[in-house]
Short mmCIF file of N, CA and C in Angstrom, two decimals:
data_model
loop_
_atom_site.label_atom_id
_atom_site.label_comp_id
_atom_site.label_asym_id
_atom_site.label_seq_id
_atom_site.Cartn_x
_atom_site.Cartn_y
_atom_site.Cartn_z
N UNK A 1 -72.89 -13.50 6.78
CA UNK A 1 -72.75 -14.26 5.55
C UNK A 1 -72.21 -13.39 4.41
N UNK A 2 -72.53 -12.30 4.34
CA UNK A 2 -71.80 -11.24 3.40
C UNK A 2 -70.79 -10.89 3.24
N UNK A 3 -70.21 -10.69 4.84
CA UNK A 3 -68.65 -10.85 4.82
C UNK A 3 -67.82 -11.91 4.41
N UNK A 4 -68.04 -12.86 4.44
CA UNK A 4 -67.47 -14.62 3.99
C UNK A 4 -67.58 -14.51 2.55
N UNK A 5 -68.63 -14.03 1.77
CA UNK A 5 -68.67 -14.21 0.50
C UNK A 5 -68.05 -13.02 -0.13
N UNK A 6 -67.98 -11.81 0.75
CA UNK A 6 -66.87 -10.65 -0.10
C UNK A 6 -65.40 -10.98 -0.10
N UNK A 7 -65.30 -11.88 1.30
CA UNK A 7 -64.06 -12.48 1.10
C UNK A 7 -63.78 -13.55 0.33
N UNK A 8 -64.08 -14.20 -0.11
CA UNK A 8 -64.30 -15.35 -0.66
C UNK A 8 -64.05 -15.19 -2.16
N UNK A 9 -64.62 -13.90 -2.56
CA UNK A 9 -64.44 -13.45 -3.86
C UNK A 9 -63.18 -12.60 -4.13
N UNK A 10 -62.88 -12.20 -2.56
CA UNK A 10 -61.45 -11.50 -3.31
C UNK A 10 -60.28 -12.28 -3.27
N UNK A 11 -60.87 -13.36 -2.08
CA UNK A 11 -59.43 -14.02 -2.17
C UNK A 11 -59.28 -15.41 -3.68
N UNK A 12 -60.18 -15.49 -4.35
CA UNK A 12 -60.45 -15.98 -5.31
C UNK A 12 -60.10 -15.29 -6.50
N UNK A 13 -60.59 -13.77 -6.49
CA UNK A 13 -60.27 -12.68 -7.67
C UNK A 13 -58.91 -12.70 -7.54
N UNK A 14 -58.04 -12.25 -6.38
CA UNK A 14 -56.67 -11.99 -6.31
C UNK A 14 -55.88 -13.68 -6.78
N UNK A 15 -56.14 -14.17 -6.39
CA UNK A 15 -55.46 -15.63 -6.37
C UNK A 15 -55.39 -15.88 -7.47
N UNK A 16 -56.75 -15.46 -8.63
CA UNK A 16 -56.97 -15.72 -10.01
C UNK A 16 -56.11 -14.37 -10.87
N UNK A 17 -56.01 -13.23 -10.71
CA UNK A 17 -55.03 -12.61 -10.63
C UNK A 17 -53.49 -13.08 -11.16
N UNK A 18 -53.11 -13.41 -9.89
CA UNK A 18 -51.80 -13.84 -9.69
C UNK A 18 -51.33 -15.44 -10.63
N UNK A 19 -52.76 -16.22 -10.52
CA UNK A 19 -52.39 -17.70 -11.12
C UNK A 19 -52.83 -17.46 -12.93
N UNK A 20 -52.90 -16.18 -12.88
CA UNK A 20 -53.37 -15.72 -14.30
C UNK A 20 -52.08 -15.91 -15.19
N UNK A 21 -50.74 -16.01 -15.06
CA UNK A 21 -49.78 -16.19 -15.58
C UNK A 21 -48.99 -17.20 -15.78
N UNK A 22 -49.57 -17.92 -14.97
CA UNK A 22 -48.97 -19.18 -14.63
C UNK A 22 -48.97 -19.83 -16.02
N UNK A 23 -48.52 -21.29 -16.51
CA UNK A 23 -48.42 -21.83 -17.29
C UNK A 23 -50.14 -23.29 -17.31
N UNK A 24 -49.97 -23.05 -16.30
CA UNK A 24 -51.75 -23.84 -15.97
C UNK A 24 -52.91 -22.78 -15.87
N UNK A 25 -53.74 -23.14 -16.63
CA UNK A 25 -55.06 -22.38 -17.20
C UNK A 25 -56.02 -22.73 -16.04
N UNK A 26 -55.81 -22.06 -14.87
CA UNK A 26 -56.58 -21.79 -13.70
C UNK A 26 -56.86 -20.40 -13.27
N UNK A 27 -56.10 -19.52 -13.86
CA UNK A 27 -56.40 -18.49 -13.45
C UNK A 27 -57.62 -17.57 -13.67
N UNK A 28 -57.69 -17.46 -15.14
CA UNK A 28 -59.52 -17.33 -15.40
C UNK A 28 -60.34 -17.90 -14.87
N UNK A 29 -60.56 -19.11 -14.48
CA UNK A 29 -61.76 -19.46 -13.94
C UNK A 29 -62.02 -19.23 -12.44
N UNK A 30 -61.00 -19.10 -11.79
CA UNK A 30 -60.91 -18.27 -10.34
C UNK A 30 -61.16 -17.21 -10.36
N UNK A 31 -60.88 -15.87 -11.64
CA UNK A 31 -61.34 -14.42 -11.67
C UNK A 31 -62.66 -14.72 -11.37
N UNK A 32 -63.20 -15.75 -12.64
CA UNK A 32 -64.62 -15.49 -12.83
C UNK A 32 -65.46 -15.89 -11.62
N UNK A 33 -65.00 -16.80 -10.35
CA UNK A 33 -65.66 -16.97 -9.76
C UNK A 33 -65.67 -15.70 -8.65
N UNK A 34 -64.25 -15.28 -8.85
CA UNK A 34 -64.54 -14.12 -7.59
C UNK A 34 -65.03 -12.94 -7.81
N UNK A 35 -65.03 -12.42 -8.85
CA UNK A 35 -65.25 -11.12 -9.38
C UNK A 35 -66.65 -10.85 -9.48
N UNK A 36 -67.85 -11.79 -10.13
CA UNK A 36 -69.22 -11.75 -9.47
C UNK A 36 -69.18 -11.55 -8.72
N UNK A 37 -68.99 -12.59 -7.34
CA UNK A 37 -69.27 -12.10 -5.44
C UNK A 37 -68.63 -10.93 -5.55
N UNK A 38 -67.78 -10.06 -5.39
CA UNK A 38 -67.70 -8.93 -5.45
C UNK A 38 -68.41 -8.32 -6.27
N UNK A 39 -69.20 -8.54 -7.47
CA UNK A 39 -70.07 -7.43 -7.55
C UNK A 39 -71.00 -7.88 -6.85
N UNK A 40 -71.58 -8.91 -6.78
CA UNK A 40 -72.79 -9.01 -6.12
C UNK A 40 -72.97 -8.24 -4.55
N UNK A 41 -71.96 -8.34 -3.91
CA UNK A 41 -71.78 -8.37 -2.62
C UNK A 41 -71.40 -6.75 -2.29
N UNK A 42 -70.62 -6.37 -2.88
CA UNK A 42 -69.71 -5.65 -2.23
C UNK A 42 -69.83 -4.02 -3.48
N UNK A 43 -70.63 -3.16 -2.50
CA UNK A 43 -70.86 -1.80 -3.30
C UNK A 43 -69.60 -1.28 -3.60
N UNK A 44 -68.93 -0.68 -2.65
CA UNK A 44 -67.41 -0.72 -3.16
C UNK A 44 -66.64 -1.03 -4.17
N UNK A 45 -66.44 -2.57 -4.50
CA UNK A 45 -65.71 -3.14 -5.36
C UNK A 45 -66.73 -3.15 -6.53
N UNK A 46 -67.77 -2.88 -6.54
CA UNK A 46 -68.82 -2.48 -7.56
C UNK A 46 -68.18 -1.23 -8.25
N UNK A 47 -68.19 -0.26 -7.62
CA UNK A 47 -67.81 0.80 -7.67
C UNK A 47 -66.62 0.84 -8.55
N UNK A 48 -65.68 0.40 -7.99
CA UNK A 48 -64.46 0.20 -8.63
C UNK A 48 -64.27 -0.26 -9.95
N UNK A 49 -65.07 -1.53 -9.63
CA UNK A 49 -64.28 -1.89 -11.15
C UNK A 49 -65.43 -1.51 -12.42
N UNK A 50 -66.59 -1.06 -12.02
CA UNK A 50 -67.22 -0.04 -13.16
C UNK A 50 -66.63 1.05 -13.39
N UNK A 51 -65.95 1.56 -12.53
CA UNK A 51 -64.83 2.75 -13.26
C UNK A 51 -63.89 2.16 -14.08
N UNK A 52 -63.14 1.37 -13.34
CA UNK A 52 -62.32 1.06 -14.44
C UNK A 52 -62.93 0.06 -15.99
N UNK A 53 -64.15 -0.19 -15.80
CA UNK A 53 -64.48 -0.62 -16.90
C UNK A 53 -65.37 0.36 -18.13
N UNK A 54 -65.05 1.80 -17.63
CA UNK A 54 -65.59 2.49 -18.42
C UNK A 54 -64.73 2.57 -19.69
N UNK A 55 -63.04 1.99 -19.88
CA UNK A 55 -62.45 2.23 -21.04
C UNK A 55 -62.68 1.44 -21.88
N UNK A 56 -64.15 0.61 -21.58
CA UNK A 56 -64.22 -0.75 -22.85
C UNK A 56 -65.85 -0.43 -22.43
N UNK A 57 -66.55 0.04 -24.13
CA UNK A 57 -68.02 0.58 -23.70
C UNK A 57 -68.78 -0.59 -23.66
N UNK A 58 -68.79 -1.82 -24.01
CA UNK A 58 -69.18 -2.57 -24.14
C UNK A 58 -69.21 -3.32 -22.74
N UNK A 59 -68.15 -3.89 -22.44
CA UNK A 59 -67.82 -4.01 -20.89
C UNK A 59 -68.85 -3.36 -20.08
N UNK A 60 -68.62 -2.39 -19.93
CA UNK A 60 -69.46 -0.97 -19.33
C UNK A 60 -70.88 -1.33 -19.26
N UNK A 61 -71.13 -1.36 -20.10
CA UNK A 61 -72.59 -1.88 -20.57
C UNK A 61 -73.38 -2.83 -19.93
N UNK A 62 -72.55 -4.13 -19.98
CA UNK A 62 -72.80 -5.39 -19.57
C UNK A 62 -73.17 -5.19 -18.24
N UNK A 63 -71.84 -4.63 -17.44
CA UNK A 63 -71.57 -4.35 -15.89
C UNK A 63 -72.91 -3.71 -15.06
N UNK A 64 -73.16 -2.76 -16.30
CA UNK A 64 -74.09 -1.62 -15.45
C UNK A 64 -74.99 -1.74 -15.59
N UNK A 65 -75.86 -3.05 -15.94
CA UNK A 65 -77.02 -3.62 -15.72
C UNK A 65 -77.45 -4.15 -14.34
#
């Protein structure tokens, strides 16, 4: 079940990503659904994007609770 939902979140994060430019306002709400399950799920992608969220302290903050 862990695997389904790490996938689930990236192929949701990436998709939201990509539809992030689009001219239809879908793309945020697809980040937001995938980017939780990856933290929740996935130490790794935990990992990751608390590094990269160390350049916003606030961000940072939130995350590393």
């Amino acid at each position: 079940m862990k695997w389904i939902l790490i996938s689930i979140g990236a192929v949701t994060a990436v998709s939201g990503f990509l539809a992030f430019w689009l001219p239809l306002p879908i793309g945020l709400p697809l980040m937001m659904l995938g980017v939780p399950l990856l933290l929740r799920y996935s130490p790794h992608a935990r990992t990751w994007i608390l590094q990269l969220s160390e350049v916003s302290p606030s961000l940072h903050r939130q995350l590393s609770k």
